[in-house]
Coordinates of C-alpha atoms and ligand atoms in Angstrom, one line a residue:
X1 CA 20.0 10.8 4.2
X2 CA 22.0 10.3 7.6
X3 CA 25.7 11.9 7.5
X4 CA 29.0 10.3 6.9
X5 CA 29.9 10.5 10.6
X6 CA 26.3 9.2 11.6
X7 CA 26.6 6.3 9.3
X8 CA 30.0 5.5 10.6
X9 CA 28.5 5.4 14.0
X10 CA 26.0 2.9 12.7
X11 CA 28.4 0.9 10.7
X12 CA 29.1 -1.7 13.2
X13 CA 25.6 -2.3 14.1
X14 CA 24.2 -2.2 10.6
X15 CA 27.0 -4.6 9.4
X16 CA 25.3 -7.2 11.9
X17 CA 22.1 -6.1 10.8
X18 CA 23.1 -6.8 7.0
X19 CA 24.8 -10.3 7.9
X20 CA 21.1 -11.1 9.8
X21 CA 19.2 -10.1 7.1
X22 CA 21.0 -12.7 4.6
X23 CA 21.2 -15.4 7.1
X24 CA 17.4 -14.9 7.9
X25 CA 16.4 -14.5 4.4
X26 CA 17.9 -17.8 3.5
X27 CA 16.6 -19.7 6.4
X28 CA 12.9 -18.1 5.6
X29 CA 13.3 -19.1 2.2
X30 CA 14.1 -22.6 3.1
X31 CA 10.9 -22.5 5.3
X32 CA 8.9 -21.4 2.4
X33 CA 10.3 -24.2 0.1
X34 CA 9.1 -26.8 2.4
X35 CA 5.8 -25.3 2.0
X36 CA 6.0 -24.8 -1.4
X37 CA 6.6 -28.9 -1.8
X38 CA 3.4 -29.3 -0.5
X39 CA 1.4 -26.2 -1.9
X40 CA -1.4 -28.3 -3.2
X41 CA -2.5 -29.0 0.2
X42 CA -2.4 -25.3 1.4
X43 CA -5.8 -23.5 1.9
X44 CA -5.9 -20.4 -0.2
X45 CA -7.6 -17.2 0.9
X46 CA -8.0 -14.2 -1.0
X47 CA -7.2 -10.6 0.4
X48 CA -10.1 -7.9 0.0
X49 CA -12.7 -9.7 -2.1
X50 CA -10.0 -10.0 -5.1
X51 CA -9.6 -13.6 -6.4
X52 CA -6.1 -12.7 -7.8
X53 CA -4.5 -11.6 -4.5
X54 CA -4.0 -14.9 -2.6
X55 CA -2.4 -15.9 0.6
X56 CA -1.9 -19.1 2.3
X57 CA -0.1 -20.3 5.8
X58 CA 3.1 -20.5 4.0
X59 CA 2.9 -16.4 3.8
X60 CA 1.8 -16.2 7.5
X61 CA 4.2 -18.7 9.1
X62 CA 7.3 -17.4 7.2
X63 CA 6.9 -13.8 8.3
X64 CA 6.0 -15.1 11.8
X65 CA 9.5 -16.7 11.7
X66 CA 11.2 -13.5 10.1
X67 CA 9.4 -11.3 13.0
X68 CA 10.7 -13.9 15.7
X69 CA 14.4 -13.8 14.5
X70 CA 13.9 -10.2 14.6
X71 CA 12.5 -9.8 18.0
X72 CA 15.2 -11.9 19.6
X73 CA 18.3 -9.9 17.8
X74 CA 17.1 -6.3 17.3
X75 CA 14.0 -5.8 19.7
X76 CA 14.4 -2.2 19.6
X77 CA 13.7 -1.8 15.7
X78 CA 10.7 -1.0 13.9
X79 CA 8.9 -3.3 11.4
X80 CA 6.6 -3.4 8.2
X81 CA 5.2 -6.4 7.3
X82 CA 3.0 -7.6 4.1
X83 CA 1.2 -10.0 6.6
X84 CA 1.7 -8.6 10.4
X85 CA 1.3 -4.9 9.9
X86 CA 3.5 -2.2 11.1
X87 CA 4.9 -1.3 14.4
X88 CA 7.9 0.8 16.3
X89 CA 7.9 3.1 13.4
X90 CA 9.8 5.8 15.5
X91 CA 12.6 3.6 15.6
X92 CA 15.8 4.8 13.5
X93 CA 15.8 1.1 12.0
X94 CA 12.9 -0.2 10.4
X95 CA 12.5 -3.5 8.7
X96 CA 10.5 -4.0 5.7
X97 CA 9.6 -7.6 4.9
X98 CA 7.8 -9.7 2.5
X99 CA 7.9 -13.2 3.5
X100 CA 7.1 -14.6 -0.1
X101 CA 6.9 -12.2 -3.0
X102 CA 5.3 -13.9 -5.9
X103 CA 2.6 -15.9 -3.9
X104 CA 0.4 -16.3 -6.8
X105 CA 3.4 -17.9 -8.4
X106 CA 4.5 -19.9 -5.4
X107 CA 0.5 -21.4 -5.2
X108 CA 0.5 -22.2 -9.0
X109 CA 3.5 -24.1 -9.0
X110 CA 5.7 -21.2 -10.7
X111 CA 9.2 -20.9 -9.5
X112 CA 9.0 -16.9 -9.2
X113 CA 8.9 -16.4 -5.7
X114 CA 11.3 -15.0 -3.0
X115 CA 11.9 -13.8 0.3
X116 CA 12.8 -10.0 0.6
X117 CA 14.0 -8.3 3.9
X118 CA 14.9 -4.4 3.5
X119 CA 16.1 -2.2 6.1
X120 CA 15.3 1.7 6.3
X121 CA 17.5 3.7 8.4
X122 CA 16.5 7.2 9.3
X123 CA 13.9 6.8 6.1
X124 CA 16.8 5.6 3.9
X125 CA 16.6 2.1 2.3
X126 CA 20.5 1.1 3.4
X127 CA 20.6 -3.0 3.1
X128 CA 18.5 -5.7 1.7
X129 CA 18.6 -9.3 1.2
X130 CA 16.4 -11.2 -1.4
X131 CA 16.5 -15.2 -1.2
X132 CA 15.1 -17.0 -4.6
X133 CA 15.5 -20.6 -3.4
X134 CA 14.3 -22.2 -6.6
X135 CA 17.6 -21.0 -8.5
X136 CA 20.2 -20.7 -5.2
X137 CA 20.3 -17.0 -5.6
X138 CA 20.8 -14.6 -2.7
X139 CA 20.5 -11.0 -4.1
X140 CA 22.1 -8.5 -1.4
X141 CA 23.3 -5.1 -0.8
X142 CA 24.6 -2.5 1.5
X143 CA 24.8 1.2 0.4
X144 CA 28.3 2.1 0.1
X145 CA 29.4 -1.5 0.1
X146 CA 28.2 -2.8 -3.2
X147 CA 25.2 -5.3 -4.2
X148 CA 25.7 -8.8 -5.2
X149 CA 24.0 -12.2 -6.3
X150 CA 25.8 -14.6 -4.1
X151 CA 29.5 -13.5 -4.3
X152 CA 29.2 -11.9 -7.9
X153 CA 28.8 -8.1 -8.2
X154 CA 25.8 -6.5 -9.5
X155 CA 25.7 -3.7 -12.5
X156 CA 22.7 -2.5 -14.4
X157 CA 22.7 -2.8 -17.8
X158 CA 24.2 -0.4 -20.4
X159 CA 21.3 0.0 -22.8
X160 CA 20.6 3.7 -24.1
X161 CA 17.1 2.6 -26.0
X162 CA 14.3 0.5 -24.8
X163 CA 14.9 -1.5 -28.3
X164 CA 18.1 -2.9 -26.4
X165 CA 16.6 -5.5 -23.7
X166 CA 13.6 -6.4 -21.7
X167 CA 11.5 -4.4 -19.5
X168 CA 9.7 -6.1 -16.5
X169 CA 6.2 -4.8 -16.0
X170 CA 3.5 -5.7 -13.3
X171 CA 0.2 -4.5 -12.3
X172 CA -2.9 -5.4 -9.9
X173 CA -6.5 -4.5 -9.3
X174 CA -5.5 -2.0 -7.1
X175 CA -5.9 1.9 -8.3
X176 CA -3.4 2.9 -11.2
X177 CA -4.3 -0.1 -13.6
X178 CA -5.4 2.2 -16.1
X179 CA -1.5 3.4 -16.7
X180 CA -0.7 -0.4 -17.8
X181 CA -1.9 -0.6 -21.3
X182 CA -1.0 2.5 -22.4
X183 CA 2.8 2.1 -21.1
X184 CA 2.6 -1.2 -22.6
X185 CA 1.5 0.3 -26.1
X186 CA 4.2 2.8 -25.9
X187 CA 7.0 0.6 -25.0
X188 CA 6.0 -1.5 -28.3
X189 CA 5.8 1.5 -30.4
X190 CA 9.3 2.3 -29.5
X191 CA 10.7 -1.1 -30.4
X192 CA 10.6 -2.5 -26.7
X193 CA 9.5 -5.7 -25.1
X194 CA 8.0 -6.5 -21.8
X195 CA 8.0 -9.7 -19.4
X196 CA 6.0 -10.2 -16.2
X197 CA 7.3 -12.8 -13.8
X198 CA 5.1 -12.1 -11.0
X199 CA 7.4 -10.8 -8.1
X200 CA 8.4 -7.6 -7.8
X201 CA 11.4 -7.9 -6.0
X202 CA 12.8 -10.9 -8.5
X203 CA 12.4 -8.1 -11.3
X204 CA 14.1 -5.4 -9.1
X205 CA 17.0 -7.5 -8.5
X206 CA 17.0 -8.5 -12.4
X207 CA 17.4 -4.7 -13.1
X208 CA 20.2 -4.5 -10.7
X209 CA 21.7 -7.4 -11.9
X210 CA 21.6 -6.2 -15.5
X211 CA 18.9 -8.9 -16.6
X212 CA 16.1 -6.4 -17.3
X213 CA 16.7 -2.8 -18.6
X214 CA 13.9 -1.7 -16.4
X215 CA 11.2 -2.5 -14.3
X216 CA 7.6 -0.7 -14.2
X217 CA 4.6 -1.3 -11.9
X218 CA 1.5 0.7 -11.8
X219 CA 1.4 0.5 -7.9
X220 CA 3.6 -1.3 -5.5
X221 CA 4.1 -1.6 -1.8
X222 CA 7.2 -1.2 0.2
X223 CA 7.6 -4.6 1.3
X224 CA 7.7 -5.6 -2.4
X225 CA 10.8 -3.4 -3.3
X226 CA 12.6 -1.8 -0.4
X227 CA 15.4 -4.6 -0.4
X228 CA 15.3 -4.2 -4.2
X229 CA 15.9 -0.7 -4.1
X230 CA 19.1 -1.0 -2.4
X231 CA 20.4 -3.5 -5.3
X232 CA 19.4 -1.0 -8.0
X233 CA 21.4 2.0 -6.2
X234 CA 24.4 0.1 -5.7
X235 CA 24.5 -1.2 -9.3
X236 CA 24.0 2.0 -11.1
X237 CA 20.4 1.9 -11.6
X238 CA 17.9 4.6 -11.2
X239 CA 14.5 4.8 -9.3
X240 CA 11.7 7.0 -8.9
X241 CA 10.8 8.7 -5.7
X242 CA 9.1 5.7 -4.5
X243 CA 9.2 6.6 -0.7
X244 CA 7.5 10.1 -1.1
X245 CA 4.1 10.6 0.9
X246 CA 2.9 7.6 2.2
X247 CA 4.9 5.5 0.2
X248 CA 6.3 3.3 3.2
X249 CA 2.8 2.2 4.1
X250 CA 0.6 3.0 1.3
X251 CA 2.8 2.2 -1.6
X252 CA 3.2 4.1 -5.2
X253 CA 3.7 3.8 -8.7
X254 CA 7.5 2.3 -8.9
X255 CA 9.9 2.3 -11.8
X256 CA 13.6 1.0 -11.6
X257 CA 15.6 1.3 -14.5
X258 CA 19.3 0.9 -15.9
X259 CA 20.7 4.9 -16.3
X260 CA 20.5 5.3 -19.9
X261 CA 17.0 4.2 -20.4
X262 CA 15.4 5.5 -17.2
X263 CA 14.4 8.9 -18.6
X264 CA 12.6 7.3 -21.9
X265 CA 10.9 4.7 -19.5
X266 CA 9.8 7.6 -17.3
X267 CA 8.5 9.5 -20.6
X268 CA 6.3 6.5 -21.3
X269 CA 4.7 6.0 -18.0
X270 CA 4.2 9.8 -17.9
X271 CA 3.0 12.3 -15.1
X272 CA 1.3 9.3 -13.1
X273 CA 4.7 8.2 -12.0
X274 CA 5.7 10.9 -9.6
X275 CA 2.1 12.4 -8.9
X276 CA 1.0 13.0 -5.2
Ligands
LIG301 C1 3.0 -9.4 -5.5 C2 4.0 -9.5 -6.7 C3 3.7 -9.0 -7.9 C4 3.4 -7.8 -8.0 C5 2.3 -7.2 -6.9 C6 2.4 -7.5 -5.7 P1 2.7 -10.8 -3.5 O1 3.5 -9.5 -4.1 O2 5.1 -8.5 -6.1 O3 4.6 -9.3 -9.0 O4 2.6 -7.2 -9.3 O5 2.0 -5.9 -7.1 O6 1.4 -7.6 -4.5 O7 1.4 -10.6 -3.2 O8 3.0 -11.8 -4.5 O9 3.7 -10.7 -2.1
LIG302 CA1 4.8 -8.7 -2.6
LIG303 CA1 4.0 -11.4 -0.2

């Protein structure tokens, strides 16, 4: 974590980056909406032979747009993006972007998708913006300055037991999926209940907003959750050490939750949560 004086030095430029992240997320989401309106005409490709891992020109074009804005305003910053890969990782400021999180929903006409833009400074998630154009919601946060949906402050749920609310869940066909059904089974045994909406970024934002009491994904990528991690921290939630090891580029198991149920959910996930 950068020291307070280092952060103060950075503050002016970070405020500019925060404003930028919010503006670009909204503009990118509007661009995504234009594609969403004509989604049936888009050619769908599959990544890595996984029929469920879909992508279209919409993802690529929206990421190209965000990268163009970044290059114009902050050419010295690094970037990790789902579609275009990573570069400039020696920089202090690294943008971590998912142009469309929830692509399977997007292409199937389900409204659970968003644009997610987060910023790491010296390896720490410091600000983020998640734009959901279908619900006119912009989630945003800046460490030390709060987290909001539009202008409303976010606060994690005050549950102290998993039976008191809903837990977001997710998995993919990547390694780690074997932990999914045991987690669901344990959650149900405790009187809990789950939802999967298909967008890790939105489920993370919903934990920050207190709509979900937690969200567990067997293996997530940094672009799915970097912006959301800022929101959860500022809203008083807890998170596992997601960025450990090769988390930034390779991903890790992922848990975010309200403070009163984090330990209970982490116990239900078991040792795989923070295994190297
Ligand atoms: C996916 C979504 C989904 C999660 C997957 C992610 P994408 O991102 O966040 O909820 O279960 O792990 O890959 O492919 O829609 O950007
Ligand atoms: Ca994603
Ligand atoms: Ca994506």
